Tab-separated table of C-alpha atoms and ligand atoms in Angstrom:
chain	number	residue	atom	x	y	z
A	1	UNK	CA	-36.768	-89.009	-156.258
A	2	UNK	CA	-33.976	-91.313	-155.006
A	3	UNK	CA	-30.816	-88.978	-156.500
A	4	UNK	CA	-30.335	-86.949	-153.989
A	5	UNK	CA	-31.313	-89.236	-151.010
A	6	UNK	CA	-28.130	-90.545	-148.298
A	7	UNK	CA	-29.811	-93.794	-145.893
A	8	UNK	CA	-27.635	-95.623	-143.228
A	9	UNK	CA	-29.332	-98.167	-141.713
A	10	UNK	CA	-27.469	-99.751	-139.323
A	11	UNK	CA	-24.278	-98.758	-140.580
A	12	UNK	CA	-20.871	-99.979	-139.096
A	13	UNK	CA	-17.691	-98.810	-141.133
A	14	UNK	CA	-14.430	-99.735	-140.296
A	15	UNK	CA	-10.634	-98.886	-141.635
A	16	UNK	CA	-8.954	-101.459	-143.416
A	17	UNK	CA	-7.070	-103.553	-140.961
A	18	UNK	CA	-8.797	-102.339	-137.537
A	19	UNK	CA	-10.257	-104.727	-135.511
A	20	UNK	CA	-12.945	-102.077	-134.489
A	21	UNK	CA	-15.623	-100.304	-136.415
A	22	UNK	CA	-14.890	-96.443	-136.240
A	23	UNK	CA	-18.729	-95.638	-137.205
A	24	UNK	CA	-20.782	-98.074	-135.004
A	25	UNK	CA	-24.295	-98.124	-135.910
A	26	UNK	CA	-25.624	-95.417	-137.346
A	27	UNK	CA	-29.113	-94.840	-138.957
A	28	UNK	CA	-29.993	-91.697	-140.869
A	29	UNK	CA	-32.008	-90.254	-143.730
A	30	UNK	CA	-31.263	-87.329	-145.491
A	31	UNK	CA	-33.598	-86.178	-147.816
A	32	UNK	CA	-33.125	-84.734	-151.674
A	33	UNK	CA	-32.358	-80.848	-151.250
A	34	UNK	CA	-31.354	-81.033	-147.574
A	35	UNK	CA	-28.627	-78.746	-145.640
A	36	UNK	CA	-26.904	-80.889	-143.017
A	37	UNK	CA	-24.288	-79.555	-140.806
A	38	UNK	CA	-22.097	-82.143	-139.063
A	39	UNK	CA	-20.135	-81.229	-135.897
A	40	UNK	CA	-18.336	-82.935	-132.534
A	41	UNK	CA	-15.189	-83.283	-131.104
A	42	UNK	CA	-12.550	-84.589	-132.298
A	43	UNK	CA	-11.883	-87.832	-133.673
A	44	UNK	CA	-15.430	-88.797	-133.440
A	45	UNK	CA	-15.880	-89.801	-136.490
A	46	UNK	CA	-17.278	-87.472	-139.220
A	47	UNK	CA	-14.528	-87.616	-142.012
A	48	UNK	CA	-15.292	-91.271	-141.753
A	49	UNK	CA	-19.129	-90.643	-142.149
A	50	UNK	CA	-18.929	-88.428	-145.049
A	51	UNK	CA	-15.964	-91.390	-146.167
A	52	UNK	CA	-18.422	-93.619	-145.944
A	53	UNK	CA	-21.677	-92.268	-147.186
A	54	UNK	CA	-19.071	-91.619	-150.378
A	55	UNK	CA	-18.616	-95.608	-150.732
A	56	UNK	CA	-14.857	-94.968	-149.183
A	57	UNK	CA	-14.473	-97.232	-146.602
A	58	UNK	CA	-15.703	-100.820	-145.767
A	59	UNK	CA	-18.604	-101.529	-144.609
A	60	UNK	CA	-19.051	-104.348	-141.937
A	61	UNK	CA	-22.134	-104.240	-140.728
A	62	UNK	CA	-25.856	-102.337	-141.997
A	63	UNK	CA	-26.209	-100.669	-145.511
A	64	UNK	CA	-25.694	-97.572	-146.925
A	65	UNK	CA	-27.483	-95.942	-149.678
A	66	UNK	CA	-26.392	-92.806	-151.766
A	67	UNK	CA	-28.042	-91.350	-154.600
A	68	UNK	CA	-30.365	-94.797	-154.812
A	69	UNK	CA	-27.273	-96.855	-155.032
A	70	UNK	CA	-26.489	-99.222	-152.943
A	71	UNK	CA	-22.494	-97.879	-151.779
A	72	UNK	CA	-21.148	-101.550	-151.111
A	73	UNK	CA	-21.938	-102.665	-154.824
A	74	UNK	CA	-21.155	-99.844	-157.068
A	75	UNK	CA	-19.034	-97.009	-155.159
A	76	UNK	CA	-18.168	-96.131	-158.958
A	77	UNK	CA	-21.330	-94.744	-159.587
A	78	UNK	CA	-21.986	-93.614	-156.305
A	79	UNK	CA	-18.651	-91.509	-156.423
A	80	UNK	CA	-19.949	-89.847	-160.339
A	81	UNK	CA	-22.680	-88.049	-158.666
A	82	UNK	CA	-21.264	-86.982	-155.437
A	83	UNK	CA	-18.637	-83.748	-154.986
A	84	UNK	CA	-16.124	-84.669	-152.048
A	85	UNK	CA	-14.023	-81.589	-150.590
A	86	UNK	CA	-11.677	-83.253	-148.271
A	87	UNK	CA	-10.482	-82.336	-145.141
A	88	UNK	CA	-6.659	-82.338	-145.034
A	89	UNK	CA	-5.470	-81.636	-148.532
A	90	UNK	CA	-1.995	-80.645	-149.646
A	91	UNK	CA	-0.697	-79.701	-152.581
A	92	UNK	CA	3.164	-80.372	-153.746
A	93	UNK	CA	4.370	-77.035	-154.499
A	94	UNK	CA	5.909	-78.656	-157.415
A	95	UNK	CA	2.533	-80.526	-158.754
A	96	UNK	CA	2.269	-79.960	-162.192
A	97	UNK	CA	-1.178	-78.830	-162.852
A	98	UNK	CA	-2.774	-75.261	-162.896
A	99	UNK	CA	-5.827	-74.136	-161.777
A	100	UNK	CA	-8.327	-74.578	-164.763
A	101	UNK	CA	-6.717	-78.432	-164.746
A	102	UNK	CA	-7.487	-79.122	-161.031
A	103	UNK	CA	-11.164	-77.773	-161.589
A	104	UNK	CA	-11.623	-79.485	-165.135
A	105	UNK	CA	-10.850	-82.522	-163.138
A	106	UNK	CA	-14.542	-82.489	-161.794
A	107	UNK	CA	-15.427	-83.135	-165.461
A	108	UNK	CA	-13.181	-86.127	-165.830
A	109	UNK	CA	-14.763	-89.112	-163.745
A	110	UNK	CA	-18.750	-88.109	-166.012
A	111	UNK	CA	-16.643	-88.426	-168.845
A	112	UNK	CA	-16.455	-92.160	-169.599
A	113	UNK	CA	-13.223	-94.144	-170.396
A	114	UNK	CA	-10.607	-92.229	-173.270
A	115	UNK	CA	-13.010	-89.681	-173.783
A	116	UNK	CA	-11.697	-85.839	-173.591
A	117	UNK	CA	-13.398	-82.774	-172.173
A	118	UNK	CA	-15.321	-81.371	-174.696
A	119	UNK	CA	-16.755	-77.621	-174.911
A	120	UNK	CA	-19.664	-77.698	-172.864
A	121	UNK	CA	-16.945	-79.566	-169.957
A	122	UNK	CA	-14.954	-76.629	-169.901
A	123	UNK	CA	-17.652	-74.040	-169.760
A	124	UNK	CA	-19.369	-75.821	-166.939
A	125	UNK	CA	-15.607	-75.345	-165.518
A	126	UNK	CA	-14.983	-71.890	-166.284
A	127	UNK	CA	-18.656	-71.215	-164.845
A	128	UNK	CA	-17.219	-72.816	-161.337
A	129	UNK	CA	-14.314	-70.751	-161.527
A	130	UNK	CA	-16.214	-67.647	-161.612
A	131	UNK	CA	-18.713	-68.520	-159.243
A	132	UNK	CA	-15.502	-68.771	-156.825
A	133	UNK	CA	-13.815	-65.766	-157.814
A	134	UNK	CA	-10.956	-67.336	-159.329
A	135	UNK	CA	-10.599	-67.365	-162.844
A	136	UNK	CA	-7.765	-64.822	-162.475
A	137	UNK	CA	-6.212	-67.563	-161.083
A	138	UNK	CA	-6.918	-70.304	-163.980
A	139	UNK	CA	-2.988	-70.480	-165.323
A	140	UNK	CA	-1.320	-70.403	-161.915
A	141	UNK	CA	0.262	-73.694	-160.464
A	142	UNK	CA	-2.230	-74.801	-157.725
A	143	UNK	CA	0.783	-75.892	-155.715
A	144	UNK	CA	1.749	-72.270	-155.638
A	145	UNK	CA	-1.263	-71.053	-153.852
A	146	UNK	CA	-2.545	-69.837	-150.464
A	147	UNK	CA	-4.276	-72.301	-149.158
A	148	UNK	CA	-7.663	-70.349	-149.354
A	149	UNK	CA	-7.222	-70.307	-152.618
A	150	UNK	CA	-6.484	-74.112	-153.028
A	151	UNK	CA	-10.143	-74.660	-151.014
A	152	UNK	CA	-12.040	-72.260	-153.726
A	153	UNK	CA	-10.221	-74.326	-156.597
A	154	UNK	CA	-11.474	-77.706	-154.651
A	155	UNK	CA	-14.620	-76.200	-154.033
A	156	UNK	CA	-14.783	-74.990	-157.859
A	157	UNK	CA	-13.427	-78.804	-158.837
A	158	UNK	CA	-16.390	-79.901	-156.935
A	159	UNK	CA	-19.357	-77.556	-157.780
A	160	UNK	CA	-17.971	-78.258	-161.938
A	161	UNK	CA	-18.807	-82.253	-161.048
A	162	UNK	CA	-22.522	-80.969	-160.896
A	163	UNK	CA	-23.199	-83.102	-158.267
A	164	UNK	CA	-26.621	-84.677	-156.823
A	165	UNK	CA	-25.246	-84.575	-153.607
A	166	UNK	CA	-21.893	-82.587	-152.300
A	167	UNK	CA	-19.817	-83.464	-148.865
A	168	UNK	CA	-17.350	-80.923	-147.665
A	169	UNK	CA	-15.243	-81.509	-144.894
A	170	UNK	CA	-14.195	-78.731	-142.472
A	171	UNK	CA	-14.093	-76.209	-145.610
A	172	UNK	CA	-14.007	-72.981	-144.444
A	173	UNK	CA	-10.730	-73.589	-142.616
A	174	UNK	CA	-8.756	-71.421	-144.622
A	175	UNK	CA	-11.094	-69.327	-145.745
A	176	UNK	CA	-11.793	-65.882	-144.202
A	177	UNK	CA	-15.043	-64.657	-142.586
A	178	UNK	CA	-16.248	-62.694	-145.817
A	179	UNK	CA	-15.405	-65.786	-148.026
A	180	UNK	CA	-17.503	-67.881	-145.970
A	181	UNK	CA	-20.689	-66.099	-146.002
A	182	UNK	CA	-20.087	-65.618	-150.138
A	183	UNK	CA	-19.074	-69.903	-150.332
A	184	UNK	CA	-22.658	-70.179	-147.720
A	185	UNK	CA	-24.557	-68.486	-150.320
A	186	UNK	CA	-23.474	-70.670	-153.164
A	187	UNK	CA	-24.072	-73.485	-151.230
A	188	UNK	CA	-27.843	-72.250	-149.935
A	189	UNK	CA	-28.334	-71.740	-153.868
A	190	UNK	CA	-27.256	-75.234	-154.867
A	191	UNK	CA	-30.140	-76.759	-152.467
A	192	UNK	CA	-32.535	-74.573	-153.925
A	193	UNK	CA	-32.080	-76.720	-157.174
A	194	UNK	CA	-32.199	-79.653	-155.031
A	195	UNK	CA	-28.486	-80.462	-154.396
A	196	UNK	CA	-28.537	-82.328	-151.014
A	197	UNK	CA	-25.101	-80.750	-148.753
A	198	UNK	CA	-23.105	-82.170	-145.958
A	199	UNK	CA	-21.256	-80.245	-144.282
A	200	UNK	CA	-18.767	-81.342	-141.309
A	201	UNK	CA	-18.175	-77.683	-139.662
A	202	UNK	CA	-17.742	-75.689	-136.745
A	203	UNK	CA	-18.190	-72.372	-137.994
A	204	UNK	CA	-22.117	-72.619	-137.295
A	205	UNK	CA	-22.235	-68.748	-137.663
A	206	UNK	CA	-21.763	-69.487	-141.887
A	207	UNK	CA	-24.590	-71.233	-143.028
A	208	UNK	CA	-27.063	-70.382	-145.215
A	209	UNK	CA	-29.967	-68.093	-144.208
A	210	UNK	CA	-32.831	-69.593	-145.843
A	211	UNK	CA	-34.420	-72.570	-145.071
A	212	UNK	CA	-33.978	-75.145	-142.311
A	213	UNK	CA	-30.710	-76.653	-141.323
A	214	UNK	CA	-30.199	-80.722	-140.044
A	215	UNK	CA	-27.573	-80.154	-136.805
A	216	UNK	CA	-26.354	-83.810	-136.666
A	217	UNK	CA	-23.580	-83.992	-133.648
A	218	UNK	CA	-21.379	-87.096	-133.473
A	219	UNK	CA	-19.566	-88.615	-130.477
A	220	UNK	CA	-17.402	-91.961	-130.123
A	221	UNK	CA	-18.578	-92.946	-134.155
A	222	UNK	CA	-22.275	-92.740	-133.252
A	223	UNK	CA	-25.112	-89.668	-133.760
A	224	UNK	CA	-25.781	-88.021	-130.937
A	225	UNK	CA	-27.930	-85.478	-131.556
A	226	UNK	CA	-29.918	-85.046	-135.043
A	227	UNK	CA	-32.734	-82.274	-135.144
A	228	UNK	CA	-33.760	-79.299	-137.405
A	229	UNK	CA	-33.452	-75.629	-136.723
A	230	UNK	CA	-33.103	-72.629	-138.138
A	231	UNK	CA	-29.958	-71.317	-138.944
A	232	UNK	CA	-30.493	-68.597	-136.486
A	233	UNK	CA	-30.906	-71.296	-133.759
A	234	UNK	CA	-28.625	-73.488	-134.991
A	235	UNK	CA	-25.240	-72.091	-132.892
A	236	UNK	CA	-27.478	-71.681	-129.996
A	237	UNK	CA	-28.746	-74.931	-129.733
A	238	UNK	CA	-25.114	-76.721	-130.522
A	239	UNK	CA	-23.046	-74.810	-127.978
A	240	UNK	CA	-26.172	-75.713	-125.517
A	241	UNK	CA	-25.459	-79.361	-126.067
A	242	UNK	CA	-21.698	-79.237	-125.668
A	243	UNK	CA	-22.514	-77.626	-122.175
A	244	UNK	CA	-24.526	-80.331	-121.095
A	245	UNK	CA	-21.764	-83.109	-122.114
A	246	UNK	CA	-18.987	-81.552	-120.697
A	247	UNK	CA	-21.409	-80.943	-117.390
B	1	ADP	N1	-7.104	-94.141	-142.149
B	1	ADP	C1	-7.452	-94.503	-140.903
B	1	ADP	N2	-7.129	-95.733	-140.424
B	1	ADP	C2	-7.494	-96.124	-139.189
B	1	ADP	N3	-8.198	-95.348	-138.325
B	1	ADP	C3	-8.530	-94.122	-138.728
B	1	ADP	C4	-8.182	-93.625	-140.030
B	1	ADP	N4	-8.673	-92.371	-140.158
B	1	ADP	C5	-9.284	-92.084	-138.988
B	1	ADP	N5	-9.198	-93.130	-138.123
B	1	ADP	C6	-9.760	-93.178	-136.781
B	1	ADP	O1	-11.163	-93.051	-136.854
B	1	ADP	C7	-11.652	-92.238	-135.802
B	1	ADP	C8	-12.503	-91.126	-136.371
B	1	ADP	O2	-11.687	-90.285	-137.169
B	1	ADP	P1	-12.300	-89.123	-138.069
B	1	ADP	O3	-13.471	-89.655	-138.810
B	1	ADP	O4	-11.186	-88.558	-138.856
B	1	ADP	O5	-12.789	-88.091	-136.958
B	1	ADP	P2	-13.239	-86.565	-137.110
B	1	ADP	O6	-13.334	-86.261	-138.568
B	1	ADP	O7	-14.563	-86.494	-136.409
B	1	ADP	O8	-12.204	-85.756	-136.411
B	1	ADP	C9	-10.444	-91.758	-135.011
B	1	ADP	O9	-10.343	-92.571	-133.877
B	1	ADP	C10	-9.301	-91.996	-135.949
B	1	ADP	O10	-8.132	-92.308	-135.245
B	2	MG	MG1	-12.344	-84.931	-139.756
């Protein structure tokens, strides 16, 4: 049961152009089904890890392995089985899609080349949208949105891709305290069916109840700390370890 799986063995990634590798050796497993929380300061790297376990970025040094393929030879198929919320998005107010578009645009890259979405596509889209709340918002111009709302409809883009395995980058940043805990539950759901979730975050008060949680903490574009807890111990234990490094 490889689809779900992440390995870095080794792994150095490094920006087109730099001279140094931003991620500088890192080895990790992550198992099918698996809740991993990423967190540390800033800069240290963890846009770049979730970049590269999502065949992004060039990789100099190591391998990486996503979903049983091997992210250096076919980051095309890598990328059709893994849901990517980024970090800093921004929508022209002007860009001319709506809602249902931006979401139905999860269905697009499991399509195959010149083929349209189909019935059961927009079903599995509409099903997203409700799951976020947000098919009231279905006809609206995503540019003319709050940016909560433009999360849910990334989140809802994502979650219609059916992904094996779903990064999300810093996504409750816009998102009130109430939407959190509802987005956590969806997201505690989705690894119940085996849906493996990385999750760069500091809000380690949202995550899902059940089950254990991976803490992996980066620093300088290396894992510093990678253990299990509960999720009950899980804000304990991280604001015990940034103590001790800024001791
Ligand atoms: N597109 C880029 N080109 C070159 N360097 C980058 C780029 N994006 C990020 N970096 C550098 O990589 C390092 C890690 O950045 P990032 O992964 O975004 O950190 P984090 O997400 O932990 O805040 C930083 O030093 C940053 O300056
Ligand atoms: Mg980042």
């Amino acid at each position: 049961m490889t689809k779900g799986m992440i390995q870095l063995s080794g792994v150095q990634t490094a920006y087109e152009g730099s001279a140094l590798p931003v991620i500088k050796g890192i080895t990790c497993t992550i198992n099918p089904g698996e809740f991993v929380i990423v967190g540390g300061p800033n800069g240290a790297g963890k846009t770049t890890l979730l970049e590269t376990i999502n065949g992004l970025l060039p990789i100099v040094h190591g391998q990486v392995v996503t979903g049983g393929i091997d992210v250096a030879k076919d980051g095309n198929s890598v990328r059709k089985q893994v849901g990517y919320v980024i970090q800093n998005f921004s929508f022209d107010p002007l860009a001319p899609f709506i809602v249902s578009d931006v979401v139905m645009m999860g269905r697009f890259g499991l399509l195959g080349y010149g083929r349209r979405p189909g019935e059961e596509d927009r079903r599995i889209a509409e099903e997203a949208m409700d799951l976020l709340g947000i098919r009231d918002l279905a006809d609206r111009p995503i540019g003319k949105l709050s940016g909560g709302q433009q999360q849910k409809v990334l989140i809802a883009q994502s979650l219609a891709k059916q992904p094996d395995i779903l990064l999300l980058d810093e996504p409750f940043s816009n998102l009130d305290l109430a939407t959190r805990d509802f987005i956590c539950g969806i997201l505690a759901d989705l690894t119940r069916r085996g849906c493996t979730i990385v999750m760069v975050s500091h809000a380690f008060d949202a995550l899902p109840e059940n089950g254990s949680i991976r803490v992996i903490v980066m620093n300088d574009g290396a894992i510093t700390y990678n253990n299990t807890h509960s999720a009950s111990e899980v804000e304990r234990q991280v604001r015990g370890l940034s103590g001790r490094s800024n001791a």
